[in-house]
């Protein structure tokens, strides 16, 4: 719930508004019966798993069963030093008895913390010079070949999806996790390469599962026109939400806050993912429902306070603190604060906008930011005392 404070709060980018978390919101038919005031919903995907949460969990949701079905023994992926994606892959692989090999950009930090620490504990981390990391495809291919050795083989996400479809085994697996005993698998090394951020079409399947779940009558239903707000790094999550809503015939809009690229780059990513999804998974869907997808399914918007990706600005740490203290919800200044600010702006400008913010997780990244922005985080005690 959002209310105006008319400057009562001390500083911060949300200084003119205050928040109150309603843990028992009206859902289903009750949404039509009572006015809940100025407010927006939050889908708490940050609570899915201690380390594998938010959109990282959703993007791996459709891939992990395929990895198990296809006897993969090792997974190679990459990301930044504090990559939530890399940590999610490491933990997910360890839970399934697989080995993960994580190529992290830059140098090893003096103190391991946040997602970097989780990646190191659960996976096999290699730090890669930035000049080498700039050529990601070659870097991943080279490292995967080294892991596979002379007797193993390297596969990509598209390879196992195409093999899966060709074998016509989709009805058996249905993209739900299976408990096939590892002892019955082949002992040869099979290395899967997963792109940075898991930004492939298979990642969209997890968003389909989420949208299908939320559209149940006792939750958001299928008739009300919600505006989903999400922060966008690669843009995969936003495209998945939009494509799922279109395919399921829902009157939902997706507003994506661009954090890491230009609008042209995001639109190209949108076109690429939709094309790949049509090619690989058209047998799952009524293809006619995708006719409007080529015209764009995501409303891409600029960050309220634009900056170079990864940077945080003065007042944003205090804004995260304000939200945490008022609602018990932790957001981070790089990703989820951007979505929170946009959800707040739309809600205050259009009181009946029916806004839903998808919390994409990533809050362990705060530990890495605290090392990088010591002066900003050091001011928190002063704000609390005042």
PDB file of C-alpha atoms in Angstrom, residues 180-384:
ATOM      1  CA  UNK A 180      15.897 -40.794 -12.053  1.00  0.00           C
ATOM      2  CA  UNK A 181      18.706 -42.480 -10.067  1.00  0.00           C
ATOM      3  CA  UNK A 182      22.114 -41.165 -11.004  1.00  0.00           C
ATOM      4  CA  UNK A 183      23.608 -44.647 -10.792  1.00  0.00           C
ATOM      5  CA  UNK A 184      21.765 -45.738 -13.952  1.00  0.00           C
ATOM      6  CA  UNK A 185      23.305 -42.978 -16.077  1.00  0.00           C
ATOM      7  CA  UNK A 186      26.211 -43.210 -18.467  1.00  0.00           C
ATOM      8  CA  UNK A 187      29.625 -42.560 -16.899  1.00  0.00           C
ATOM      9  CA  UNK A 188      31.000 -40.589 -19.877  1.00  0.00           C
ATOM     10  CA  UNK A 189      31.478 -36.850 -19.440  1.00  0.00           C
ATOM     11  CA  UNK A 190      28.754 -34.769 -21.076  1.00  0.00           C
ATOM     12  CA  UNK A 191      29.205 -31.024 -20.708  1.00  0.00           C
ATOM     13  CA  UNK A 192      26.340 -28.587 -21.230  1.00  0.00           C
ATOM     14  CA  UNK A 193      27.072 -24.947 -22.037  1.00  0.00           C
ATOM     15  CA  UNK A 194      24.525 -22.496 -20.592  1.00  0.00           C
ATOM     16  CA  UNK A 195      24.738 -18.934 -21.868  1.00  0.00           C
ATOM     17  CA  UNK A 196      25.210 -15.968 -19.561  1.00  0.00           C
ATOM     18  CA  UNK A 197      21.998 -15.276 -17.664  1.00  0.00           C
ATOM     19  CA  UNK A 198      20.364 -18.404 -19.138  1.00  0.00           C
ATOM     20  CA  UNK A 199      18.998 -16.171 -21.863  1.00  0.00           C
ATOM     21  CA  UNK A 200      17.722 -18.924 -24.183  1.00  0.00           C
ATOM     22  CA  UNK A 201      14.204 -19.813 -25.319  1.00  0.00           C
ATOM     23  CA  UNK A 202      14.003 -22.755 -22.910  1.00  0.00           C
ATOM     24  CA  UNK A 203      14.168 -20.225 -20.068  1.00  0.00           C
ATOM     25  CA  UNK A 204      10.734 -18.945 -21.098  1.00  0.00           C
ATOM     26  CA  UNK A 205       9.061 -22.193 -20.022  1.00  0.00           C
ATOM     27  CA  UNK A 206       9.486 -21.336 -16.348  1.00  0.00           C
ATOM     28  CA  UNK A 207       7.692 -18.032 -16.913  1.00  0.00           C
ATOM     29  CA  UNK A 208       4.852 -19.917 -18.607  1.00  0.00           C
ATOM     30  CA  UNK A 209       4.482 -22.023 -15.465  1.00  0.00           C
ATOM     31  CA  UNK A 210       4.411 -18.875 -13.302  1.00  0.00           C
ATOM     32  CA  UNK A 211       1.832 -17.061 -15.444  1.00  0.00           C
ATOM     33  CA  UNK A 212      -0.359 -20.159 -15.648  1.00  0.00           C
ATOM     34  CA  UNK A 213      -0.241 -20.429 -11.840  1.00  0.00           C
ATOM     35  CA  UNK A 214      -1.029 -16.757 -11.212  1.00  0.00           C
ATOM     36  CA  UNK A 215      -3.972 -16.800 -13.644  1.00  0.00           C
ATOM     37  CA  UNK A 216      -5.931 -19.229 -11.477  1.00  0.00           C
ATOM     38  CA  UNK A 217      -9.340 -17.915 -10.366  1.00  0.00           C
ATOM     39  CA  UNK A 218      -8.397 -17.740  -6.677  1.00  0.00           C
ATOM     40  CA  UNK A 219      -5.320 -15.603  -7.441  1.00  0.00           C
ATOM     41  CA  UNK A 220      -5.241 -12.983 -10.215  1.00  0.00           C
ATOM     42  CA  UNK A 221      -7.711 -14.700 -12.525  1.00  0.00           C
ATOM     43  CA  UNK A 222      -7.928 -14.443 -16.295  1.00  0.00           C
ATOM     44  CA  UNK A 223     -10.121 -11.390 -16.889  1.00  0.00           C
ATOM     45  CA  UNK A 224      -8.564  -8.430 -15.073  1.00  0.00           C
ATOM     46  CA  UNK A 225      -6.035  -6.311 -17.007  1.00  0.00           C
ATOM     47  CA  UNK A 226      -2.917  -6.320 -14.838  1.00  0.00           C
ATOM     48  CA  UNK A 227       0.279  -4.420 -15.605  1.00  0.00           C
ATOM     49  CA  UNK A 228       3.290  -6.547 -14.643  1.00  0.00           C
ATOM     50  CA  UNK A 229       6.415  -4.541 -13.800  1.00  0.00           C
ATOM     51  CA  UNK A 230       9.816  -6.236 -13.891  1.00  0.00           C
ATOM     52  CA  UNK A 231      13.440  -5.125 -13.909  1.00  0.00           C
ATOM     53  CA  UNK A 232      15.341  -6.285 -16.993  1.00  0.00           C
ATOM     54  CA  UNK A 233      18.965  -7.310 -17.310  1.00  0.00           C
ATOM     55  CA  UNK A 234      18.923  -9.621 -20.330  1.00  0.00           C
ATOM     56  CA  UNK A 235      15.182  -9.054 -20.884  1.00  0.00           C
ATOM     57  CA  UNK A 236      14.401 -12.780 -20.894  1.00  0.00           C
ATOM     58  CA  UNK A 237      12.003 -12.646 -17.937  1.00  0.00           C
ATOM     59  CA  UNK A 238       9.964  -9.812 -19.434  1.00  0.00           C
ATOM     60  CA  UNK A 239       9.662 -11.601 -22.780  1.00  0.00           C
ATOM     61  CA  UNK A 240       8.636 -14.819 -21.005  1.00  0.00           C
ATOM     62  CA  UNK A 241       5.891 -13.038 -19.071  1.00  0.00           C
ATOM     63  CA  UNK A 242       4.596 -11.299 -22.179  1.00  0.00           C
ATOM     64  CA  UNK A 243       4.665 -14.386 -24.369  1.00  0.00           C
ATOM     65  CA  UNK A 244       2.950 -16.510 -21.727  1.00  0.00           C
ATOM     66  CA  UNK A 245       0.191 -13.921 -21.238  1.00  0.00           C
ATOM     67  CA  UNK A 246      -0.351 -13.764 -25.001  1.00  0.00           C
ATOM     68  CA  UNK A 247      -0.441 -17.532 -25.439  1.00  0.00           C
ATOM     69  CA  UNK A 248      -2.811 -18.009 -22.505  1.00  0.00           C
ATOM     70  CA  UNK A 249      -5.140 -15.279 -23.728  1.00  0.00           C
ATOM     71  CA  UNK A 250      -4.655 -12.997 -20.719  1.00  0.00           C
ATOM     72  CA  UNK A 251      -5.215  -9.218 -20.904  1.00  0.00           C
ATOM     73  CA  UNK A 252      -1.942  -8.573 -19.094  1.00  0.00           C
ATOM     74  CA  UNK A 253       0.629  -5.937 -19.996  1.00  0.00           C
ATOM     75  CA  UNK A 254       4.360  -6.241 -19.223  1.00  0.00           C
ATOM     76  CA  UNK A 255       6.388  -3.132 -18.389  1.00  0.00           C
ATOM     77  CA  UNK A 256      10.124  -3.809 -18.309  1.00  0.00           C
ATOM     78  CA  UNK A 257      12.642  -1.358 -16.838  1.00  0.00           C
ATOM     79  CA  UNK A 258      15.746  -1.408 -19.045  1.00  0.00           C
ATOM     80  CA  UNK A 259      18.912  -1.650 -16.973  1.00  0.00           C
ATOM     81  CA  UNK A 260      21.729  -3.012 -19.128  1.00  0.00           C
ATOM     82  CA  UNK A 261      21.162  -2.111 -22.772  1.00  0.00           C
ATOM     83  CA  UNK A 262      19.482   0.102 -25.362  1.00  0.00           C
ATOM     84  CA  UNK A 263      15.853  -0.237 -26.404  1.00  0.00           C
ATOM     85  CA  UNK A 264      16.960  -1.488 -29.825  1.00  0.00           C
ATOM     86  CA  UNK A 265      19.017  -4.246 -28.198  1.00  0.00           C
ATOM     87  CA  UNK A 266      16.104  -5.293 -25.982  1.00  0.00           C
ATOM     88  CA  UNK A 267      13.719  -5.372 -28.930  1.00  0.00           C
ATOM     89  CA  UNK A 268      16.194  -7.503 -30.868  1.00  0.00           C
ATOM     90  CA  UNK A 269      16.459  -9.863 -27.887  1.00  0.00           C
ATOM     91  CA  UNK A 270      12.656 -10.004 -27.796  1.00  0.00           C
ATOM     92  CA  UNK A 271      12.477 -10.917 -31.490  1.00  0.00           C
ATOM     93  CA  UNK A 272      15.210 -13.555 -31.130  1.00  0.00           C
ATOM     94  CA  UNK A 273      13.596 -15.273 -28.150  1.00  0.00           C
ATOM     95  CA  UNK A 274      10.164 -15.310 -29.774  1.00  0.00           C
ATOM     96  CA  UNK A 275      11.612 -16.765 -32.993  1.00  0.00           C
ATOM     97  CA  UNK A 276      13.497 -19.474 -31.088  1.00  0.00           C
ATOM     98  CA  UNK A 277      10.473 -20.284 -28.950  1.00  0.00           C
ATOM     99  CA  UNK A 278       8.222 -20.641 -31.993  1.00  0.00           C
ATOM    100  CA  UNK A 279      10.746 -22.940 -33.655  1.00  0.00           C
ATOM    101  CA  UNK A 280      11.332 -25.162 -30.641  1.00  0.00           C
ATOM    102  CA  UNK A 281       8.016 -25.260 -28.806  1.00  0.00           C
ATOM    103  CA  UNK A 282       5.295 -24.478 -31.345  1.00  0.00           C
ATOM    104  CA  UNK A 283       3.864 -27.985 -30.850  1.00  0.00           C
ATOM    105  CA  UNK A 284       2.912 -26.972 -27.294  1.00  0.00           C
ATOM    106  CA  UNK A 285       0.794 -24.026 -28.354  1.00  0.00           C
ATOM    107  CA  UNK A 286      -1.954 -22.804 -30.585  1.00  0.00           C
ATOM    108  CA  UNK A 287       0.346 -21.132 -33.099  1.00  0.00           C
ATOM    109  CA  UNK A 288      -2.372 -18.626 -34.099  1.00  0.00           C
ATOM    110  CA  UNK A 289      -2.177 -17.071 -30.636  1.00  0.00           C
ATOM    111  CA  UNK A 290       1.391 -15.969 -31.432  1.00  0.00           C
ATOM    112  CA  UNK A 291       0.380 -13.906 -34.461  1.00  0.00           C
ATOM    113  CA  UNK A 292       0.665 -10.628 -32.560  1.00  0.00           C
ATOM    114  CA  UNK A 293       4.004 -11.453 -30.969  1.00  0.00           C
ATOM    115  CA  UNK A 294       6.096 -10.077 -33.818  1.00  0.00           C
ATOM    116  CA  UNK A 295       4.691  -6.597 -33.209  1.00  0.00           C
ATOM    117  CA  UNK A 296       6.126  -6.555 -29.689  1.00  0.00           C
ATOM    118  CA  UNK A 297       4.806  -7.962 -26.432  1.00  0.00           C
ATOM    119  CA  UNK A 298       6.828  -5.932 -23.901  1.00  0.00           C
ATOM    120  CA  UNK A 299       6.621  -2.229 -23.060  1.00  0.00           C
ATOM    121  CA  UNK A 300      10.277  -1.287 -22.577  1.00  0.00           C
ATOM    122  CA  UNK A 301      10.865   1.800 -20.400  1.00  0.00           C
ATOM    123  CA  UNK A 302      13.922   3.678 -19.190  1.00  0.00           C
ATOM    124  CA  UNK A 303      15.157   3.552 -15.618  1.00  0.00           C
ATOM    125  CA  UNK A 304      13.667   6.443 -13.641  1.00  0.00           C
ATOM    126  CA  UNK A 305      17.221   7.545 -12.880  1.00  0.00           C
ATOM    127  CA  UNK A 306      19.392   6.315 -15.805  1.00  0.00           C
ATOM    128  CA  UNK A 307      22.981   5.296 -15.157  1.00  0.00           C
ATOM    129  CA  UNK A 308      25.673   2.896 -16.356  1.00  0.00           C
ATOM    130  CA  UNK A 309      24.585  -0.661 -15.584  1.00  0.00           C
ATOM    131  CA  UNK A 310      25.713  -1.858 -12.161  1.00  0.00           C
ATOM    132  CA  UNK A 311      26.168   1.605 -10.685  1.00  0.00           C
ATOM    133  CA  UNK A 312      24.087   2.895  -7.807  1.00  0.00           C
ATOM    134  CA  UNK A 313      23.289   6.509  -7.026  1.00  0.00           C
ATOM    135  CA  UNK A 314      23.079   8.540  -3.855  1.00  0.00           C
ATOM    136  CA  UNK A 315      19.924   7.898  -1.860  1.00  0.00           C
ATOM    137  CA  UNK A 316      19.193   4.460  -3.300  1.00  0.00           C
ATOM    138  CA  UNK A 317      20.619   2.487  -0.369  1.00  0.00           C
ATOM    139  CA  UNK A 318      18.437   4.567   1.946  1.00  0.00           C
ATOM    140  CA  UNK A 319      15.443   3.827  -0.282  1.00  0.00           C
ATOM    141  CA  UNK A 320      16.108   0.081   0.065  1.00  0.00           C
ATOM    142  CA  UNK A 321      16.360   0.548   3.829  1.00  0.00           C
ATOM    143  CA  UNK A 322      13.084   2.499   3.910  1.00  0.00           C
ATOM    144  CA  UNK A 323      11.268  -0.247   2.002  1.00  0.00           C
ATOM    145  CA  UNK A 324      12.731  -2.987   4.200  1.00  0.00           C
ATOM    146  CA  UNK A 325      11.802  -1.240   7.442  1.00  0.00           C
ATOM    147  CA  UNK A 326       8.268  -0.371   6.320  1.00  0.00           C
ATOM    148  CA  UNK A 327       7.337  -3.625   4.571  1.00  0.00           C
ATOM    149  CA  UNK A 328       9.806  -6.352   5.528  1.00  0.00           C
ATOM    150  CA  UNK A 329      10.664  -6.767   1.834  1.00  0.00           C
ATOM    151  CA  UNK A 330      14.303  -6.528   0.765  1.00  0.00           C
ATOM    152  CA  UNK A 331      15.103  -5.026  -2.622  1.00  0.00           C
ATOM    153  CA  UNK A 332      18.531  -4.258  -4.068  1.00  0.00           C
ATOM    154  CA  UNK A 333      19.585  -0.918  -5.623  1.00  0.00           C
ATOM    155  CA  UNK A 334      20.668  -2.355  -8.990  1.00  0.00           C
ATOM    156  CA  UNK A 335      17.692  -4.492 -10.032  1.00  0.00           C
ATOM    157  CA  UNK A 336      14.569  -4.732  -7.893  1.00  0.00           C
ATOM    158  CA  UNK A 337      14.571  -1.146  -6.613  1.00  0.00           C
ATOM    159  CA  UNK A 338      14.167  -0.055 -10.250  1.00  0.00           C
ATOM    160  CA  UNK A 339      11.037  -2.191 -10.573  1.00  0.00           C
ATOM    161  CA  UNK A 340       9.716  -0.984  -7.193  1.00  0.00           C
ATOM    162  CA  UNK A 341      10.161   2.668  -8.201  1.00  0.00           C
ATOM    163  CA  UNK A 342       8.394   2.068 -11.525  1.00  0.00           C
ATOM    164  CA  UNK A 343       5.525   0.203  -9.828  1.00  0.00           C
ATOM    165  CA  UNK A 344       5.189   3.083  -7.370  1.00  0.00           C
ATOM    166  CA  UNK A 345       5.234   5.697 -10.132  1.00  0.00           C
ATOM    167  CA  UNK A 346       2.563   3.934 -12.205  1.00  0.00           C
ATOM    168  CA  UNK A 347       0.417   3.331  -9.120  1.00  0.00           C
ATOM    169  CA  UNK A 348       0.520   6.936  -7.906  1.00  0.00           C
ATOM    170  CA  UNK A 349      -0.110   8.287 -11.413  1.00  0.00           C
ATOM    171  CA  UNK A 350      -2.954   5.867 -12.162  1.00  0.00           C
ATOM    172  CA  UNK A 351      -4.579   4.701  -8.948  1.00  0.00           C
ATOM    173  CA  UNK A 352      -6.562   1.945 -10.647  1.00  0.00           C
ATOM    174  CA  UNK A 353      -3.664   0.584 -12.703  1.00  0.00           C
ATOM    175  CA  UNK A 354      -3.709  -2.932 -11.143  1.00  0.00           C
ATOM    176  CA  UNK A 355       0.088  -3.119 -11.005  1.00  0.00           C
ATOM    177  CA  UNK A 356       1.906  -6.342 -10.151  1.00  0.00           C
ATOM    178  CA  UNK A 357       5.635  -6.220  -9.457  1.00  0.00           C
ATOM    179  CA  UNK A 358       7.549  -9.453  -9.968  1.00  0.00           C
ATOM    180  CA  UNK A 359      10.298  -9.624  -7.339  1.00  0.00           C
ATOM    181  CA  UNK A 360      13.214 -11.121  -9.258  1.00  0.00           C
ATOM    182  CA  UNK A 361      15.339 -11.923  -6.186  1.00  0.00           C
ATOM    183  CA  UNK A 362      19.042 -11.153  -6.307  1.00  0.00           C
ATOM    184  CA  UNK A 363      19.260  -9.605  -2.857  1.00  0.00           C
ATOM    185  CA  UNK A 364      22.479 -11.447  -1.932  1.00  0.00           C
ATOM    186  CA  UNK A 365      24.138  -9.064  -4.376  1.00  0.00           C
ATOM    187  CA  UNK A 366      23.810  -6.415  -1.650  1.00  0.00           C
ATOM    188  CA  UNK A 367      26.814  -7.960   0.104  1.00  0.00           C
ATOM    189  CA  UNK A 368      29.037  -7.365  -2.903  1.00  0.00           C
ATOM    190  CA  UNK A 369      27.714  -3.836  -3.336  1.00  0.00           C
ATOM    191  CA  UNK A 370      28.492  -3.086   0.313  1.00  0.00           C
ATOM    192  CA  UNK A 371      32.169  -3.745  -0.436  1.00  0.00           C
ATOM    193  CA  UNK A 372      32.151  -1.613  -3.572  1.00  0.00           C
ATOM    194  CA  UNK A 373      30.148   1.319  -2.169  1.00  0.00           C
ATOM    195  CA  UNK A 374      31.423   1.514   1.384  1.00  0.00           C
ATOM    196  CA  UNK A 375      30.602   5.195   1.804  1.00  0.00           C
ATOM    197  CA  UNK A 376      26.954   4.745   0.771  1.00  0.00           C
ATOM    198  CA  UNK A 377      26.426   1.751   3.031  1.00  0.00           C
ATOM    199  CA  UNK A 378      28.326   3.422   5.851  1.00  0.00           C
ATOM    200  CA  UNK A 379      25.696   6.164   5.919  1.00  0.00           C
ATOM    201  CA  UNK A 380      22.935   3.703   6.887  1.00  0.00           C
ATOM    202  CA  UNK A 381      23.699   3.961  10.605  1.00  0.00           C
ATOM    203  CA  UNK A 382      23.499   7.749  10.450  1.00  0.00           C
ATOM    204  CA  UNK A 383      20.101   7.571   8.712  1.00  0.00           C
ATOM    205  CA  UNK A 384      18.796   5.091  11.301  1.00  0.00           C
TER     206      UNK A 384
END
